[in-house]
Backbone as a chain_set.jsonl record, in Angstrom:
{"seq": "XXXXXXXXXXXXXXXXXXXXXXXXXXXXXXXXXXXXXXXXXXXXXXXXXXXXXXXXXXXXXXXXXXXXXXXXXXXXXXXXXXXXXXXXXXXXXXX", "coords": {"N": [[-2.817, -2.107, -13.149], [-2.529, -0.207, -10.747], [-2.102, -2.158, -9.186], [0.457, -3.033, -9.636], [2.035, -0.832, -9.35], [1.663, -0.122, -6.889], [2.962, -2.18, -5.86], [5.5, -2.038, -6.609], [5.716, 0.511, -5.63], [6.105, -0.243, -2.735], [7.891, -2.178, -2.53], [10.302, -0.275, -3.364], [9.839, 1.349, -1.292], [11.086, -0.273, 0.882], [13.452, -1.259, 0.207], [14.77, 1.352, -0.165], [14.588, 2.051, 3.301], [15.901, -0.023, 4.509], [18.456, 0.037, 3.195], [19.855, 2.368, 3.68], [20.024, 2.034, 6.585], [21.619, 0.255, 7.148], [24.075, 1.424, 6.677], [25.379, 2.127, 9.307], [26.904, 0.334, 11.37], [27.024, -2.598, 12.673], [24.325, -2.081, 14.31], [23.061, -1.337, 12.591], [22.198, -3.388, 10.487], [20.144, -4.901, 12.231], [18.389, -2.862, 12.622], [17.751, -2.299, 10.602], [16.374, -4.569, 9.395], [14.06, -4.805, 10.8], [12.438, -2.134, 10.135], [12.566, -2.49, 8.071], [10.621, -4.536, 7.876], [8.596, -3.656, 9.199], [7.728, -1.417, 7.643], [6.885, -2.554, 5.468], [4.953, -3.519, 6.43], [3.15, -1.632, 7.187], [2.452, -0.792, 4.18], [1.375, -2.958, 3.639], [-0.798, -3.592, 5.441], [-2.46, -1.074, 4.26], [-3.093, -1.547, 2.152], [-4.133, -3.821, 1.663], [-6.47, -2.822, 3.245], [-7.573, -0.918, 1.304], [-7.992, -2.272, -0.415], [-10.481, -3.322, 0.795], [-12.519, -1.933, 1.01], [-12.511, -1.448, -1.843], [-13.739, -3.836, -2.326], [-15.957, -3.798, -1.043], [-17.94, -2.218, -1.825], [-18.01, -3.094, -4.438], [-19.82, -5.23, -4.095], [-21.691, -3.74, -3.182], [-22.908, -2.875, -5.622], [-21.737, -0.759, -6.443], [-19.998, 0.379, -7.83], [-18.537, 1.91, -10.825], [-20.128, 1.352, -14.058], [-19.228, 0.162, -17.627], [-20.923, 0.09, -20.46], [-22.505, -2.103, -19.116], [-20.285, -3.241, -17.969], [-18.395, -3.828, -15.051], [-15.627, -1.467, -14.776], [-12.765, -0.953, -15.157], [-10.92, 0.54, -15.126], [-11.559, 2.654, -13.341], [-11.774, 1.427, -11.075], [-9.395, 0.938, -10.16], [-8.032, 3.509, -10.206], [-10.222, 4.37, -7.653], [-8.787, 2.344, -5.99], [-6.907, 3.529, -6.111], [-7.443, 5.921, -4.86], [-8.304, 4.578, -2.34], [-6.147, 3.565, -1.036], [-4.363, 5.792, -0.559], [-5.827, 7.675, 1.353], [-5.041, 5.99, 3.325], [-2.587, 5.216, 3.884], [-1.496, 7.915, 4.985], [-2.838, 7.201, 7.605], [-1.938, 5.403, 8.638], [1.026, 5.965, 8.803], [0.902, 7.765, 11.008], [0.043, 5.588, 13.056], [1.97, 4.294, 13.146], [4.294, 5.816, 14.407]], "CA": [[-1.805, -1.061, -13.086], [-2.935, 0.367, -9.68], [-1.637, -3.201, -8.382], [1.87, -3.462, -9.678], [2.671, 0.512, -8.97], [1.469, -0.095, -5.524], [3.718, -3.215, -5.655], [6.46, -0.741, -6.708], [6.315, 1.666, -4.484], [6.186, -1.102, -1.682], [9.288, -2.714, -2.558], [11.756, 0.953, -3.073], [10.447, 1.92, 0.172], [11.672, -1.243, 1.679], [14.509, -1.188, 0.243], [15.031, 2.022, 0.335], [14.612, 2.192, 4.497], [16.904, -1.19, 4.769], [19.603, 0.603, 2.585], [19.983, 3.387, 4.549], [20.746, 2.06, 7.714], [22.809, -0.569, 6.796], [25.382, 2.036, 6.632], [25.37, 2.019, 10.45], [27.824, -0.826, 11.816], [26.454, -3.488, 13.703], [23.105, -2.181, 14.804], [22.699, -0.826, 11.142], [21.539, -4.453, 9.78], [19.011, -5.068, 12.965], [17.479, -2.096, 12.345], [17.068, -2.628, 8.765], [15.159, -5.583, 9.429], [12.986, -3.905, 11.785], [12.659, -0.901, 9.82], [12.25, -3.13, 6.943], [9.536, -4.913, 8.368], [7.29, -2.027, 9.849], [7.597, -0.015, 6.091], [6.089, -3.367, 4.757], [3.311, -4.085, 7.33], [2.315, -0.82, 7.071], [2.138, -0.656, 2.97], [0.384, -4.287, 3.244], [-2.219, -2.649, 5.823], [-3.582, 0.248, 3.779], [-3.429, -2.076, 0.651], [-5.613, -4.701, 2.296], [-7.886, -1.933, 3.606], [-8.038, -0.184, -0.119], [-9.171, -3.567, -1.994], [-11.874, -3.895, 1.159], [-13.328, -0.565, 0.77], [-13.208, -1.404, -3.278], [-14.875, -4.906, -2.308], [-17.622, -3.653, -0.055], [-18.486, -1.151, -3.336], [-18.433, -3.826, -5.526], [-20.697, -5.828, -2.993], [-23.276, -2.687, -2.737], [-23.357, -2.956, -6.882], [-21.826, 0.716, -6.342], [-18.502, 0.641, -8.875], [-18.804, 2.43, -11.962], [-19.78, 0.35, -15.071], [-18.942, 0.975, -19.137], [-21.906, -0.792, -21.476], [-22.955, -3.274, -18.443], [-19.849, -4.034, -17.428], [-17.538, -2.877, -14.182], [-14.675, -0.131, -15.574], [-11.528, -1.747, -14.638], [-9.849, 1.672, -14.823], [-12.436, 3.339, -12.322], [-11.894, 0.121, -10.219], [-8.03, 1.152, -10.356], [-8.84, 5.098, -9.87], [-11.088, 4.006, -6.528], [-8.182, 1.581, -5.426], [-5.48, 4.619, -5.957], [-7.441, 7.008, -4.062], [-8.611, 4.869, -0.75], [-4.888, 3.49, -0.648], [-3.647, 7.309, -0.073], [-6.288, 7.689, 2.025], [-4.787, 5.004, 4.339], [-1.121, 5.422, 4.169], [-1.056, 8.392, 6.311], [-3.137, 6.668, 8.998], [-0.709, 3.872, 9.038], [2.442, 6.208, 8.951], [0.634, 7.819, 12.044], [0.189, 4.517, 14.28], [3.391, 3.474, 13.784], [4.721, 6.47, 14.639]], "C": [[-1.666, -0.534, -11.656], [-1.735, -0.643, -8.559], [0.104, -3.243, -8.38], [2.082, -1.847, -9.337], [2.462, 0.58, -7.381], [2.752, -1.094, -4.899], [5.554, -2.628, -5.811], [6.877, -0.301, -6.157], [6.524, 0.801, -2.985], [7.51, -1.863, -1.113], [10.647, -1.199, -2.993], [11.371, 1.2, -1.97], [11.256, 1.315, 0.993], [12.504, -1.044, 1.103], [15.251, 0.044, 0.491], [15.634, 1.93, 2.271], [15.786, 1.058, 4.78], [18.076, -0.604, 4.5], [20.111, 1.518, 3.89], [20.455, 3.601, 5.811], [21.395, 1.293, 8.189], [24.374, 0.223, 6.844], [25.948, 2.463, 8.101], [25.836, 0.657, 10.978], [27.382, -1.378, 13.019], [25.083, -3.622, 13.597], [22.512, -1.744, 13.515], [21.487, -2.465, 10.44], [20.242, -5.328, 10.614], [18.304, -3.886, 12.836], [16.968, -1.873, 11.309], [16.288, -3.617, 8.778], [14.103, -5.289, 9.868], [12.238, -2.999, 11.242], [11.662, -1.616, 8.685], [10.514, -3.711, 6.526], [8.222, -3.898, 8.6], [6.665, -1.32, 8.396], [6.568, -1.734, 5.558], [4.699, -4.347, 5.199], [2.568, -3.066, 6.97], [1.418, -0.54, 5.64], [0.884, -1.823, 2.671], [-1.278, -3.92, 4.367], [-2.834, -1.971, 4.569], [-3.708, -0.603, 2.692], [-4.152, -3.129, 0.617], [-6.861, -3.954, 2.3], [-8.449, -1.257, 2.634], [-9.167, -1.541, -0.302], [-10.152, -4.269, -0.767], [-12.86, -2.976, 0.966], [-13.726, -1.174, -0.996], [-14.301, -2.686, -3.435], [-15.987, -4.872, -1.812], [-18.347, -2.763, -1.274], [-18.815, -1.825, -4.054], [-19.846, -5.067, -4.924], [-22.239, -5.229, -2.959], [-23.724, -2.522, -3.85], [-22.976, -0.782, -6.636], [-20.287, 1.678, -7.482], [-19.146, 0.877, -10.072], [-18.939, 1.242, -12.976], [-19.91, 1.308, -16.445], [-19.595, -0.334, -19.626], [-22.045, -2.016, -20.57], [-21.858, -3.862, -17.632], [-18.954, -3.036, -15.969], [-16.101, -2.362, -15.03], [-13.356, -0.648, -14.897], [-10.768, -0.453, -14.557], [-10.284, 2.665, -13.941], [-12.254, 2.629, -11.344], [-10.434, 0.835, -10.041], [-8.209, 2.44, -10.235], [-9.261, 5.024, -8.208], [-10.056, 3.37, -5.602], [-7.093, 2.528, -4.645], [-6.015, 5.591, -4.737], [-7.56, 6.469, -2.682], [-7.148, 4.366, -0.127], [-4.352, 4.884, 0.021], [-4.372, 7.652, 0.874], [-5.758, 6.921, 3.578], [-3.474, 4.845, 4.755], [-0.864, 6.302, 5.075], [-1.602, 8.187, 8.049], [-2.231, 5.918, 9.467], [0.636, 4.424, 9.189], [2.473, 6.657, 10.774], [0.363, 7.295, 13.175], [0.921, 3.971, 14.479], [4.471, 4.857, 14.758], [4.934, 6.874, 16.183]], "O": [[-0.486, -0.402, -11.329], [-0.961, -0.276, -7.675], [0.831, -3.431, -7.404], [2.841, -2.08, -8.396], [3.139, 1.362, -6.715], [3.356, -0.903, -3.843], [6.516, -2.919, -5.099], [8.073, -0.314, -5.867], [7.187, 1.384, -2.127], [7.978, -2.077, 0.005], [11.846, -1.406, -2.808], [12.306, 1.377, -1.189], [12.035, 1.905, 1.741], [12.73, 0.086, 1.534], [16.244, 0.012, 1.218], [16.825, 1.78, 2.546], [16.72, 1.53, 5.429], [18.896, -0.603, 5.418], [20.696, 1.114, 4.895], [21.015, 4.596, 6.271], [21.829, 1.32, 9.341], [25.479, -0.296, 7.004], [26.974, 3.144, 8.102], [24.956, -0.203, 10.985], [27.344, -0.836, 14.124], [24.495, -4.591, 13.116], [21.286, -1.839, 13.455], [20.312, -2.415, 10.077], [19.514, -6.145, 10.051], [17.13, -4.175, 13.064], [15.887, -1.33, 11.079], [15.322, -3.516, 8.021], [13.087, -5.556, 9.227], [11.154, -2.886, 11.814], [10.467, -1.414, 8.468], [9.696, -3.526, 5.625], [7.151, -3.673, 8.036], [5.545, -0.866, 8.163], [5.368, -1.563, 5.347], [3.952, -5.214, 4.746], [1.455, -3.258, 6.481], [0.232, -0.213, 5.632], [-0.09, -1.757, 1.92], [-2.458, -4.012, 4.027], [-3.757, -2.527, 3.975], [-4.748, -0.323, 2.097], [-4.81, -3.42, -0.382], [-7.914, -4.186, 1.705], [-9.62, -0.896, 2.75], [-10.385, -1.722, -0.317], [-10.62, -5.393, -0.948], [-14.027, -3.31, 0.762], [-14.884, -1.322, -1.384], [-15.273, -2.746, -4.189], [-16.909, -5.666, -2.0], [-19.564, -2.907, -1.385], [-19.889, -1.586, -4.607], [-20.673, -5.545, -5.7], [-23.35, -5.741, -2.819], [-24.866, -2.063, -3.853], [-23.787, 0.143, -6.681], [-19.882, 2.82, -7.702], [-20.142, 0.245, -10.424], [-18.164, 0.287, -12.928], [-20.348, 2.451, -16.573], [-19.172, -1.47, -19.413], [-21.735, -3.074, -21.117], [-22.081, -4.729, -16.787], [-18.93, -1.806, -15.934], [-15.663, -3.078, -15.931], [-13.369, -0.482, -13.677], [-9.842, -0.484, -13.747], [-9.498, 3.58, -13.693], [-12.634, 3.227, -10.338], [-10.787, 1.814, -9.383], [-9.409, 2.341, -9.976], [-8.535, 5.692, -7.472], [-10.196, 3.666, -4.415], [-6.615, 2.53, -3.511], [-5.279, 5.984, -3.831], [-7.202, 7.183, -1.745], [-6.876, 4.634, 1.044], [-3.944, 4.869, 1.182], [-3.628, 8.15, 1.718], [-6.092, 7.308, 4.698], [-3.198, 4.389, 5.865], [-0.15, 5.964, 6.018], [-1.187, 8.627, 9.121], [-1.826, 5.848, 10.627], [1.503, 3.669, 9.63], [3.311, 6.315, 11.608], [0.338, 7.945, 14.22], [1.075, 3.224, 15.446], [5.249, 4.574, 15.668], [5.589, 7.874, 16.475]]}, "num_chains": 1, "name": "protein.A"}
């Protein structure tokens, strides 16, 4: 769940940001690419850097488990929070 809502919000921003300045003639559709680009490096950063933070956890034997096993919805919980964690670093170096 964590994965496809991340996948979600990844693809309206991009489109979103593309939309938007498409309505700008000429330089509207190079800057949508550009624009386009940047919003989807940055989303694919922090969402790399989430599922290494959740892999170095799962690595240290440090992810929650339910009757022996790892908690797939604590795993997804852990993913949500170091993603947010990482988005506003990444809005801040592009910036």
């Amino acid at each position: 769940l964590a994965v496809a809502s991340t996948s979600v919000a990844t693809t309206l921003g991009r489109t979103a940001a593309a939309n938007l300045l498409k309505f700008l003639p000429g330089a509207g559709s190079v800057a949508g690419g550009v624009i386009n680009a940047s919003v989807a490096s940055g989303f694919t950063m922090a969402m790399g850097q989430a599922w290494l933070a959740v892999c170095q956890k799962a690595a240290g034997g440090q992810l929650p488990k339910l009757n022996g096993v790892v908690d797939a919805e604590a795993v997804g919980h852990l993913f949500e929070e170091e993603f947010r964690k990482r988005m506003p670093t990444i809005r801040q170096k592009r910036d």
